[in-house]
Amino acid sequence: MASLFTQPSSSPVLASASDTVATPSKVPLGTSAKHTPLVPFQHHYAHILSCMAKHQLKAPVLGVAWDGNGAGKNSTLWGGEFLQPTQDGTQYGFERVAHFLPYYLPGGESCSLEPRRSALGLLYGCYGEAAFEMTDLAPIQFFTKSQLTTLQKTLTQKVNVSATSSVGRMFDGVASLLNLHHYVGFEGQAALTLEFAATQSSTRSVYPFTVTDTYPNIIDWRETFQSIVEDCRNAVMTPVIAAKFHNTLVEIVVEISHRTNNSQIVLAGSCFQNKILIERAIRRLSAEGFTPYWI
């Protein structure tokens, strides 16, 4: 791994696969604007490698890559990933050692500007078709009956939906459930508002979650989300719910770190631009004997 980060400037450039797709605004795969060869990497692995490059880290490490969405290696959208660089002599490989349980986003990319859609996908993942009858919940109220009928068919028939493990879209879904945002002007706006709400609470409480003993480990978020629904119905204060959600994500990082037995933990991806999330993750990981690294 070290050789990848000590090459001269004329050597191949590290690039996420999503950055090397030939579009009118991008150059073809395999070249850069200055004709420097590009080495394509999977989107989330590139997040981790960039942080490793910054800190001149060598494997073994556990990379935690959380963001909105990025193409995975199995025809689904990733965004809640725990990746380990392989140690079999190749500098380009990784193992997906853990990830969040996938859920469906109705409308695909439109979810990035409509948190209500992410909330609906998460509710459907928890409650199935009963989610469409939960009219006491804010995101359901922000759809018309006609829209709900269409979206119910969309989700049950798996038409125009994207399977994802995204933590970023979970932030959106929780923000919608708390009636903070159902539409946004830019991706990440709902997460910013949820982060601000969390700053207004000092709670250290955590929601329940489950991690399977399979390989890779699957983080089952459904009990977390169901508990958030119950807190909403019980009129728990928004800042408390927001803070508990952040705390839960931190404990998930700690739990997977213990399971993979890596001392170096790399935190990467847009979700870790969240000040509360990154600071609490650093503090908890350090307290548990890990060495965290971040961009």
XYZ file of C-alpha atoms in Angstrom:
295
model
C 0.000 0.000 0.000
C 2.749 2.464 0.828
C 4.067 2.543 -2.746
C 0.752 3.883 -3.968
C 1.186 7.026 -1.897
C 4.867 7.720 -2.556
C 4.885 7.792 -6.344
C 6.200 10.848 -8.219
C 3.694 13.283 -9.686
C 4.069 11.802 -13.172
C 2.763 8.436 -11.979
C -0.875 7.277 -12.288
C -3.421 9.419 -10.490
C -5.795 7.972 -7.894
C -9.385 8.384 -9.101
C -12.773 7.130 -8.042
C -14.491 5.132 -10.752
C -17.322 7.654 -10.655
C -14.782 10.376 -11.510
C -13.524 8.616 -14.614
C -16.769 8.098 -16.489
C -16.738 9.676 -19.935
C -19.201 12.563 -19.910
C -19.160 15.936 -21.707
C -17.480 17.446 -18.643
C -15.101 14.583 -17.906
C -12.267 12.854 -19.704
C -12.413 9.174 -20.730
C -11.416 6.411 -18.348
C -7.665 5.921 -18.306
C -6.507 9.475 -18.929
C -6.491 12.811 -17.171
C -6.696 16.326 -18.550
C -2.852 16.311 -18.755
C -2.768 12.781 -20.202
C -1.573 11.325 -16.906
C -2.804 7.714 -16.587
C -5.644 7.264 -14.115
C -6.080 4.252 -11.869
C -9.806 3.689 -11.247
C -10.980 2.823 -7.745
C -14.430 2.091 -6.395
C -16.066 5.278 -5.065
C -15.964 4.486 -1.338
C -12.583 2.795 -1.460
C -11.231 6.006 -3.007
C -12.572 7.931 0.012
C -10.589 5.651 2.304
C -7.421 5.676 0.204
C -7.409 9.472 0.084
C -7.430 9.595 3.889
C -4.721 6.933 4.038
C -2.655 8.982 1.600
C -3.056 12.102 3.713
C -1.768 10.305 6.811
C 0.696 8.003 4.967
C -0.992 4.931 6.418
C -0.273 1.327 5.552
C -2.696 -1.571 5.792
C -4.155 -3.032 7.898
C -6.803 -0.407 8.522
C -10.566 -0.387 8.814
C -12.041 2.199 6.494
C -15.452 3.653 7.318
C -16.945 5.360 4.261
C -20.340 6.988 4.759
C -21.947 9.334 2.269
C -25.034 10.010 0.185
C -24.643 7.423 -2.547
C -22.027 5.881 -4.782
C -21.987 2.923 -7.136
C -21.087 -0.300 -5.381
C -19.610 -3.480 -6.805
C -22.880 -5.416 -6.732
C -25.237 -3.203 -8.796
C -26.522 -1.406 -5.703
C -25.809 2.028 -4.285
C -23.426 2.042 -1.349
C -22.977 4.662 1.343
C -22.717 2.891 4.696
C -19.498 0.937 4.223
C -16.759 -0.665 6.307
C -13.916 -1.634 3.976
C -10.525 -3.244 4.561
C -7.708 -2.947 2.009
C -6.615 -6.448 1.053
C -3.161 -7.662 2.021
C -2.605 -10.207 -0.735
C -0.022 -8.146 -2.595
C -2.447 -6.080 -4.659
C -2.703 -2.374 -3.938
C -6.127 -2.018 -5.551
C -8.311 -4.519 -3.687
C -10.527 -4.347 -0.622
C -12.955 -6.436 1.366
C -16.390 -5.175 2.321
C -16.382 -6.419 5.901
C -19.587 -4.704 7.057
C -22.363 -2.478 5.756
C -25.812 -1.220 6.617
C -28.817 -3.334 5.706
C -29.941 -2.130 2.252
C -33.253 -0.364 1.823
C -35.090 1.006 -1.196
C -35.201 4.616 -2.330
C -38.390 5.343 -4.311
C -37.470 7.516 -7.267
C -33.741 6.896 -7.005
C -31.679 10.072 -7.308
C -34.707 12.320 -6.667
C -34.375 11.280 -3.017
C -31.304 13.485 -2.636
C -33.546 16.572 -2.816
C -36.659 15.034 -1.246
C -35.911 13.675 2.241
C -39.537 12.561 2.495
C -38.744 9.856 -0.081
C -35.830 8.548 1.963
C -38.085 8.508 5.024
C -40.717 6.554 3.107
C -38.132 4.028 1.935
C -36.909 3.531 5.489
C -40.452 3.230 6.839
C -41.236 0.668 4.155
C -38.098 -1.236 5.153
C -39.386 -1.367 8.742
C -43.115 -1.826 8.356
C -43.763 -2.963 4.793
C -47.016 -1.759 3.232
C -48.326 -0.727 6.653
C -46.022 2.293 6.339
C -48.442 3.884 3.886
C -51.144 3.944 6.568
C -48.976 5.728 9.150
C -50.623 9.068 8.507
C -49.639 10.449 11.904
C -46.029 10.672 10.700
C -44.767 13.857 9.057
C -43.258 12.381 5.866
C -46.453 10.483 5.047
C -48.452 13.688 5.476
C -46.309 15.386 2.840
C -47.487 13.050 0.083
C -50.890 13.209 -1.543
C -53.043 10.080 -1.540
C -52.390 9.719 -5.248
C -48.638 9.959 -4.722
C -48.747 7.370 -1.949
C -50.699 4.979 -4.166
C -48.098 5.328 -6.902
C -45.172 5.008 -4.508
C -46.701 1.940 -2.889
C -46.723 0.234 -6.290
C -43.207 1.508 -6.934
C -41.848 -0.038 -3.748
C -43.811 -3.287 -3.762
C -43.045 -3.969 -7.433
C -39.445 -2.667 -7.162
C -39.895 -0.370 -10.161
C -37.896 2.879 -10.315
C -36.291 2.180 -6.956
C -32.648 1.990 -5.932
C -31.351 -0.365 -3.255
C -28.865 1.424 -1.028
C -26.924 1.125 2.218
C -26.499 4.914 2.431
C -26.063 6.569 5.814
C -26.442 9.972 4.162
C -29.973 9.142 3.041
C -30.691 7.924 6.585
C -29.844 11.407 7.859
C -32.356 12.738 5.322
C -35.002 10.245 6.379
C -34.647 11.060 10.068
C -34.797 14.796 9.295
C -38.064 14.251 7.439
C -39.468 12.092 10.223
C -38.704 14.940 12.643
C -40.514 17.356 10.304
C -37.319 19.361 9.693
C -37.132 18.997 5.907
C -39.212 17.208 3.299
C -37.633 19.061 0.376
C -34.191 20.651 0.233
C -32.396 23.075 -2.043
C -29.128 21.122 -2.031
C -27.949 17.662 -1.079
C -26.935 17.507 2.575
C -29.152 20.363 3.734
C -31.376 18.078 5.809
C -28.338 16.488 7.461
C -26.997 19.928 8.383
C -30.290 20.829 10.045
C -30.361 17.516 11.902
C -26.797 18.119 13.090
C -27.748 21.569 14.382
C -30.732 20.093 16.231
C -28.426 17.566 17.892
C -26.240 20.367 19.263
C -29.198 21.460 21.396
C -29.194 18.252 23.477
C -26.595 16.849 25.863
C -28.043 13.333 25.962
C -25.648 10.426 25.587
C -28.435 7.896 25.086
C -28.261 5.468 22.174
C -30.947 3.727 20.115
C -30.845 -0.074 19.811
C -29.332 -1.673 16.726
C -28.339 -5.175 15.665
C -25.231 -6.482 13.930
C -25.329 -9.932 12.353
C -22.596 -12.504 12.872
C -22.457 -13.169 9.133
C -19.647 -12.112 6.804
C -19.865 -9.358 5.951
C -21.491 -8.056 9.133
C -24.845 -6.428 8.399
C -25.903 -3.466 10.539
C -29.659 -3.788 10.931
C -30.937 -0.224 11.438
C -34.632 -1.141 11.620
C -34.872 -1.243 15.405
C -33.152 2.153 15.498
C -35.656 3.652 13.098
C -38.641 2.048 14.819
C -37.451 3.530 18.113
C -37.220 6.951 16.478
C -40.799 6.551 15.253
C -41.919 5.736 18.794
C -40.059 8.752 20.174
C -41.819 10.950 17.610
C -45.176 9.543 18.626
C -44.336 10.103 22.286
C -43.442 13.751 21.593
C -39.802 13.383 22.610
C -37.997 16.640 21.866
C -36.457 16.892 18.403
C -32.922 17.718 19.681
C -32.961 14.620 21.888
C -33.928 12.351 18.989
C -31.345 13.970 16.720
C -28.601 13.555 19.320
C -29.535 9.931 20.022
C -29.352 9.190 16.294
C -25.839 10.658 16.094
C -24.789 8.738 19.211
C -26.099 5.506 17.722
C -24.054 5.929 14.553
C -20.940 6.487 16.657
C -21.567 3.296 18.629
C -22.012 1.380 15.381
C -18.532 2.497 14.304
C -17.126 1.371 17.656
C -18.915 -1.994 17.487
C -17.653 -2.845 13.997
C -14.165 -1.651 14.914
C -14.101 -4.168 17.770
C -15.385 -6.949 15.533
C -12.752 -6.417 12.831
C -9.896 -6.069 15.316
C -8.105 -3.217 13.515
C -6.291 -0.585 15.550
C -6.272 2.057 12.780
C -9.732 3.389 11.890
C -10.119 5.660 8.860
C -13.235 7.872 8.807
C -14.086 9.155 5.340
C -16.977 10.320 3.183
C -19.281 13.325 3.353
C -21.132 12.145 6.473
C -17.977 12.710 8.488
C -18.045 16.402 7.643
C -20.673 16.430 10.391
C -18.897 18.003 13.379
C -20.868 16.112 16.009
C -20.439 12.758 14.290
C -16.705 13.065 13.661
C -15.827 14.533 17.068
C -17.833 11.954 18.997
C -16.484 9.127 16.847
C -12.902 10.283 17.438
C -13.505 10.553 21.170
C -15.184 7.152 21.507
C -12.701 5.317 19.299
C -9.778 6.816 21.193
C -11.362 5.845 24.517
C -11.685 2.263 23.264
C -8.001 2.075 22.324
C -8.270 2.683 18.580
C -6.372 5.294 16.578
C -8.795 7.256 14.364
C -7.792 9.140 11.222
C -9.916 11.537 9.196
C -9.654 14.038 6.360
